Short mmCIF file of C-alpha atoms and ligand atoms in Angstrom, two decimals:
data_model
loop_
_atom_site.label_atom_id
_atom_site.label_comp_id
_atom_site.label_asym_id
_atom_site.label_seq_id
_atom_site.Cartn_x
_atom_site.Cartn_y
_atom_site.Cartn_z
CA UNK A 1 -18.98 16.77 -28.09
CA UNK A 2 -17.05 18.32 -25.19
CA UNK A 3 -14.28 17.42 -22.79
CA UNK A 4 -16.94 15.81 -20.62
CA UNK A 5 -18.64 13.87 -23.42
CA UNK A 6 -17.25 11.98 -26.41
CA UNK A 7 -19.67 10.46 -28.93
CA UNK A 8 -17.94 7.80 -30.99
CA UNK A 9 -19.47 8.40 -34.41
CA UNK A 10 -17.27 5.89 -36.24
CA UNK A 11 -19.22 4.14 -39.04
CA UNK A 12 -18.55 0.64 -37.68
CA UNK A 13 -19.79 1.63 -34.22
CA UNK A 14 -22.95 3.23 -35.63
CA UNK A 15 -23.65 0.28 -37.95
CA UNK A 16 -23.28 -2.28 -35.16
CA UNK A 17 -25.39 -0.17 -32.81
CA UNK A 18 -28.24 -0.07 -35.32
CA UNK A 19 -28.32 -3.87 -35.47
CA UNK A 20 -28.28 -4.03 -31.68
CA UNK A 21 -31.20 -1.62 -31.41
CA UNK A 22 -33.36 -3.76 -33.72
CA UNK A 23 -35.76 -5.74 -31.54
CA UNK A 24 -35.55 -8.69 -33.95
CA UNK A 25 -31.81 -9.13 -33.37
CA UNK A 26 -31.33 -12.42 -31.47
CA UNK A 27 -29.46 -12.67 -28.16
CA UNK A 28 -26.38 -14.37 -29.59
CA UNK A 29 -25.94 -11.68 -32.25
CA UNK A 30 -26.60 -8.90 -29.73
CA UNK A 31 -23.93 -10.33 -27.42
CA UNK A 32 -21.37 -10.70 -30.19
CA UNK A 33 -21.99 -7.14 -31.41
CA UNK A 34 -21.68 -5.80 -27.87
CA UNK A 35 -18.30 -7.50 -27.60
CA UNK A 36 -17.15 -5.98 -30.90
CA UNK A 37 -18.49 -2.50 -30.21
CA UNK A 38 -17.01 -2.46 -26.70
CA UNK A 39 -13.57 -2.92 -28.21
CA UNK A 40 -14.08 0.00 -30.55
CA UNK A 41 -15.32 2.12 -27.64
CA UNK A 42 -12.39 0.96 -25.51
CA UNK A 43 -10.05 2.33 -28.15
CA UNK A 44 -11.61 5.76 -27.61
CA UNK A 45 -11.90 5.68 -23.82
CA UNK A 46 -8.20 4.81 -23.48
CA UNK A 47 -7.09 7.64 -25.74
CA UNK A 48 -4.56 9.88 -24.01
CA UNK A 49 -3.37 7.31 -21.46
CA UNK A 50 -0.01 8.25 -20.06
CA UNK A 51 2.93 6.68 -21.90
CA UNK A 52 6.57 6.03 -21.17
CA UNK A 53 9.28 4.26 -23.14
CA UNK A 54 11.24 1.10 -22.60
CA UNK A 55 14.47 -0.06 -24.16
CA UNK A 56 13.93 -3.09 -26.41
CA UNK A 57 15.76 -4.92 -29.15
CA UNK A 58 13.99 -5.47 -32.45
CA UNK A 59 15.61 -8.00 -34.79
CA UNK A 60 17.22 -4.97 -36.45
CA UNK A 61 18.21 -2.49 -33.75
CA UNK A 62 17.85 -1.27 -30.20
CA UNK A 63 15.18 1.34 -29.61
CA UNK A 64 13.23 3.23 -26.95
CA UNK A 65 9.70 2.03 -27.66
CA UNK A 66 6.44 3.48 -26.29
CA UNK A 67 4.60 1.55 -23.60
CA UNK A 68 1.79 2.32 -21.16
CA UNK A 69 2.99 4.03 -17.98
CA UNK A 70 1.93 3.40 -14.41
CA UNK A 71 -0.11 0.75 -12.67
CA UNK A 72 -2.49 -1.55 -14.50
CA UNK A 73 -5.85 -0.04 -15.41
CA UNK A 74 -8.89 -0.89 -13.30
CA UNK A 75 -12.04 -1.86 -15.21
CA UNK A 76 -15.14 -1.63 -13.07
CA UNK A 77 -18.33 -3.32 -14.19
CA UNK A 78 -21.56 -1.87 -12.87
CA UNK A 79 -23.67 -5.00 -12.47
CA UNK A 80 -25.22 -6.66 -14.20
CA UNK A 81 -25.23 -5.18 -17.70
CA UNK A 82 -21.73 -3.78 -17.26
CA UNK A 83 -20.40 -7.32 -17.68
CA UNK A 84 -21.37 -7.24 -21.36
CA UNK A 85 -19.07 -4.28 -21.99
CA UNK A 86 -16.41 -5.60 -19.64
CA UNK A 87 -15.73 -8.78 -21.63
CA UNK A 88 -14.85 -6.96 -24.83
CA UNK A 89 -12.77 -4.29 -23.13
CA UNK A 90 -10.83 -6.98 -21.24
CA UNK A 91 -9.95 -8.69 -24.50
CA UNK A 92 -8.31 -5.47 -25.61
CA UNK A 93 -6.65 -4.75 -22.24
CA UNK A 94 -6.03 -8.25 -20.85
CA UNK A 95 -3.72 -7.10 -18.07
CA UNK A 96 -6.33 -4.77 -16.55
CA UNK A 97 -7.52 -5.38 -13.01
CA UNK A 98 -11.26 -5.85 -12.60
CA UNK A 99 -13.82 -4.76 -10.03
CA UNK A 100 -17.60 -4.96 -9.63
CA UNK A 101 -20.20 -2.61 -8.20
CA UNK A 102 -23.71 -3.91 -7.54
CA UNK A 103 -26.53 -1.48 -6.85
CA UNK A 104 -30.28 -1.92 -6.73
CA UNK A 105 -32.99 0.71 -6.56
CA UNK A 106 -34.93 0.96 -3.30
CA UNK A 107 -38.53 1.03 -4.50
CA UNK A 108 -39.62 3.34 -1.66
CA UNK A 109 -36.84 5.93 -1.71
CA UNK A 110 -35.93 5.30 -5.39
CA UNK A 111 -32.31 5.70 -4.30
CA UNK A 112 -29.56 3.26 -5.34
CA UNK A 113 -28.49 0.84 -2.58
CA UNK A 114 -25.18 -1.04 -2.67
CA UNK A 115 -25.32 -4.86 -2.51
CA UNK A 116 -21.84 -5.71 -3.79
CA UNK A 117 -18.54 -3.86 -3.98
CA UNK A 118 -15.15 -5.36 -4.77
CA UNK A 119 -12.39 -3.39 -6.47
CA UNK A 120 -8.62 -3.80 -6.99
CA UNK A 121 -6.17 -2.44 -4.44
CA UNK A 122 -4.42 0.92 -4.91
CA UNK A 123 -7.34 2.50 -6.77
CA UNK A 124 -5.76 5.91 -6.17
CA UNK A 125 -2.82 4.96 -8.43
CA UNK A 126 -4.85 3.63 -11.36
CA UNK A 127 -6.79 4.95 -14.30
CA UNK A 128 -10.27 3.58 -13.57
CA UNK A 129 -12.77 2.87 -16.35
CA UNK A 130 -16.32 2.26 -15.12
CA UNK A 131 -18.51 0.45 -17.65
CA UNK A 132 -22.30 0.30 -17.91
CA UNK A 133 -24.05 0.06 -21.30
CA UNK A 134 -27.00 2.35 -20.52
CA UNK A 135 -26.61 5.79 -18.94
CA UNK A 136 -30.30 6.44 -18.27
CA UNK A 137 -31.24 8.57 -15.23
CA UNK A 138 -27.59 8.59 -14.19
CA UNK A 139 -28.55 7.91 -10.55
CA UNK A 140 -26.89 4.51 -10.26
CA UNK A 141 -23.89 5.58 -12.35
CA UNK A 142 -23.35 8.65 -10.18
CA UNK A 143 -23.71 6.49 -7.04
CA UNK A 144 -21.22 3.94 -8.42
CA UNK A 145 -18.72 6.72 -9.12
CA UNK A 146 -19.25 8.02 -5.56
CA UNK A 147 -18.25 4.57 -4.26
CA UNK A 148 -15.20 4.42 -6.52
CA UNK A 149 -14.09 7.83 -5.27
CA UNK A 150 -14.59 6.65 -1.67
CA UNK A 151 -12.27 3.74 -2.47
CA UNK A 152 -9.58 6.25 -3.45
CA UNK A 153 -9.98 6.56 -7.23
CA UNK A 154 -9.25 10.02 -8.58
CA UNK A 155 -8.78 9.34 -12.29
CA UNK A 156 -12.07 7.88 -13.51
CA UNK A 157 -13.60 7.56 -16.99
CA UNK A 158 -17.12 6.31 -17.75
CA UNK A 159 -17.84 4.10 -20.75
CA UNK A 160 -21.37 3.38 -21.98
CA UNK A 161 -23.07 2.35 -25.17
CA UNK A 162 -26.11 4.63 -25.08
CA UNK A 163 -26.86 7.70 -23.02
CA UNK A 164 -29.92 9.83 -22.34
CA UNK A 165 -29.52 13.62 -22.04
CA UNK A 166 -30.86 13.33 -18.47
CA UNK A 167 -28.11 10.88 -17.49
CA UNK A 168 -25.39 13.01 -19.01
CA UNK A 169 -26.67 16.07 -17.14
CA UNK A 170 -26.83 14.13 -13.85
CA UNK A 171 -23.27 12.83 -14.26
CA UNK A 172 -21.98 16.25 -15.25
CA UNK A 173 -23.52 17.77 -12.15
CA UNK A 174 -22.34 15.01 -9.77
CA UNK A 175 -18.97 14.19 -11.36
CA UNK A 176 -17.77 16.90 -13.75
CA UNK A 177 -14.26 15.39 -13.51
CA UNK A 178 -15.38 12.07 -15.05
CA UNK A 179 -15.36 12.07 -18.86
CA UNK A 180 -18.05 10.01 -20.59
CA UNK A 181 -17.54 8.03 -23.80
CA UNK A 182 -20.64 6.73 -25.59
CA UNK A 183 -21.74 5.55 -29.02
CA UNK A 184 -24.87 7.72 -29.06
CA UNK A 185 -27.02 10.14 -27.11
CA UNK A 186 -30.70 9.33 -27.59
CA UNK A 187 -33.76 11.56 -27.39
CA UNK A 188 -35.09 11.07 -23.88
CA UNK A 189 -36.13 8.79 -21.03
CA UNK A 190 -39.65 7.41 -20.86
CA UNK A 191 -41.79 7.53 -17.70
CA UNK A 192 -40.15 4.38 -16.29
CA UNK A 193 -36.59 5.47 -16.98
CA UNK A 194 -35.91 3.59 -20.22
CA UNK A 195 -33.96 5.27 -23.00
CA UNK A 196 -36.02 6.12 -26.11
CA UNK A 197 -35.51 4.99 -28.83
CA UNK A 198 -32.78 3.00 -27.03
CA UNK A 199 -32.51 -0.75 -27.34
CA UNK A 200 -34.67 -1.97 -24.47
CA UNK A 201 -33.26 -3.59 -21.35
CA UNK A 202 -29.58 -4.16 -22.10
CA UNK A 203 -29.23 -6.88 -19.44
CA UNK A 204 -32.23 -8.82 -20.73
CA UNK A 205 -31.07 -8.49 -24.30
CA UNK A 206 -27.51 -9.68 -23.65
CA UNK A 207 -28.40 -12.46 -21.20
CA UNK A 208 -31.65 -13.55 -22.86
CA UNK A 209 -33.64 -13.15 -19.67
CA UNK A 210 -36.78 -11.90 -21.37
N1 URA B 301 -31.31 0.28 -18.58
C1 URA B 301 -31.53 -0.43 -19.70
O1 URA B 301 -31.14 -1.59 -19.79
N2 URA B 301 -32.19 0.14 -20.71
C2 URA B 301 -32.64 1.43 -20.65
O2 URA B 301 -33.21 1.90 -21.61
C3 URA B 301 -32.39 2.15 -19.47
C4 URA B 301 -31.73 1.57 -18.44
#
C-alpha cells in the first residue's frame, strides 16, 4: 500500500472476488458480483473528495451540512470491460458525467490505437475516475490516461478490480500522479498478457462472449 496504490482488503470485497475468480461461476452471478464489488471499490476511490457545506433545514433545525464540492465527477470507462465497473459506480454516484475510451492493440506494433473517444466537457475542472477491471500490462491504461490528460484532465484516479505488478509499475512510471485503487494485486502476467491467477478475460466473463 502506498499513495500510488490502494488495495481494498475489506472482507466483503475479498469474498466476492474469490467467487468471481472461480471459473465455475456463471455469467449472471459474475455480473451481479462485479456490480456489488464496484460499489465497494467506488467508496474507496472517492475517499478524500473535496467537500463544502450548504445551509439546509432539517425537520428540527437549520444547519451547515457537508456536500461534495465542485463540478460533477467524470467516470471514464475503458472499453469494453470498463462498462462492467461503470454500472455499479454510477449507481453510487448517479450525477456523475460519463465518458468512453476505446483502444485496440495493433498486432504489428503491439501499441494501443484509439478507435473511440468521447468525454464530458470541462475535464480540467473535474475529478476523473477511469475504470477498467484488469490492469494487466498497463499499456492500454497508460494510453487511455494519456488521452484523458490531452483532453485537459489533471485530477485523475484509476479504479480496477485486479492488477498485475507489471501493470502497476507501468502506470507508476507513465502516470505517477494517478492513484490506483484495486481489490488485489496478483502474482504475474502470463506470456499472452493475462493476469495469473486472475479471473480470465473479464469482458468475456461479464458479457458471456465465451
Ligand atoms: N484482460 C483481461 O480481461 N484479463 C486479464 O487477465 C488481462 C487482461
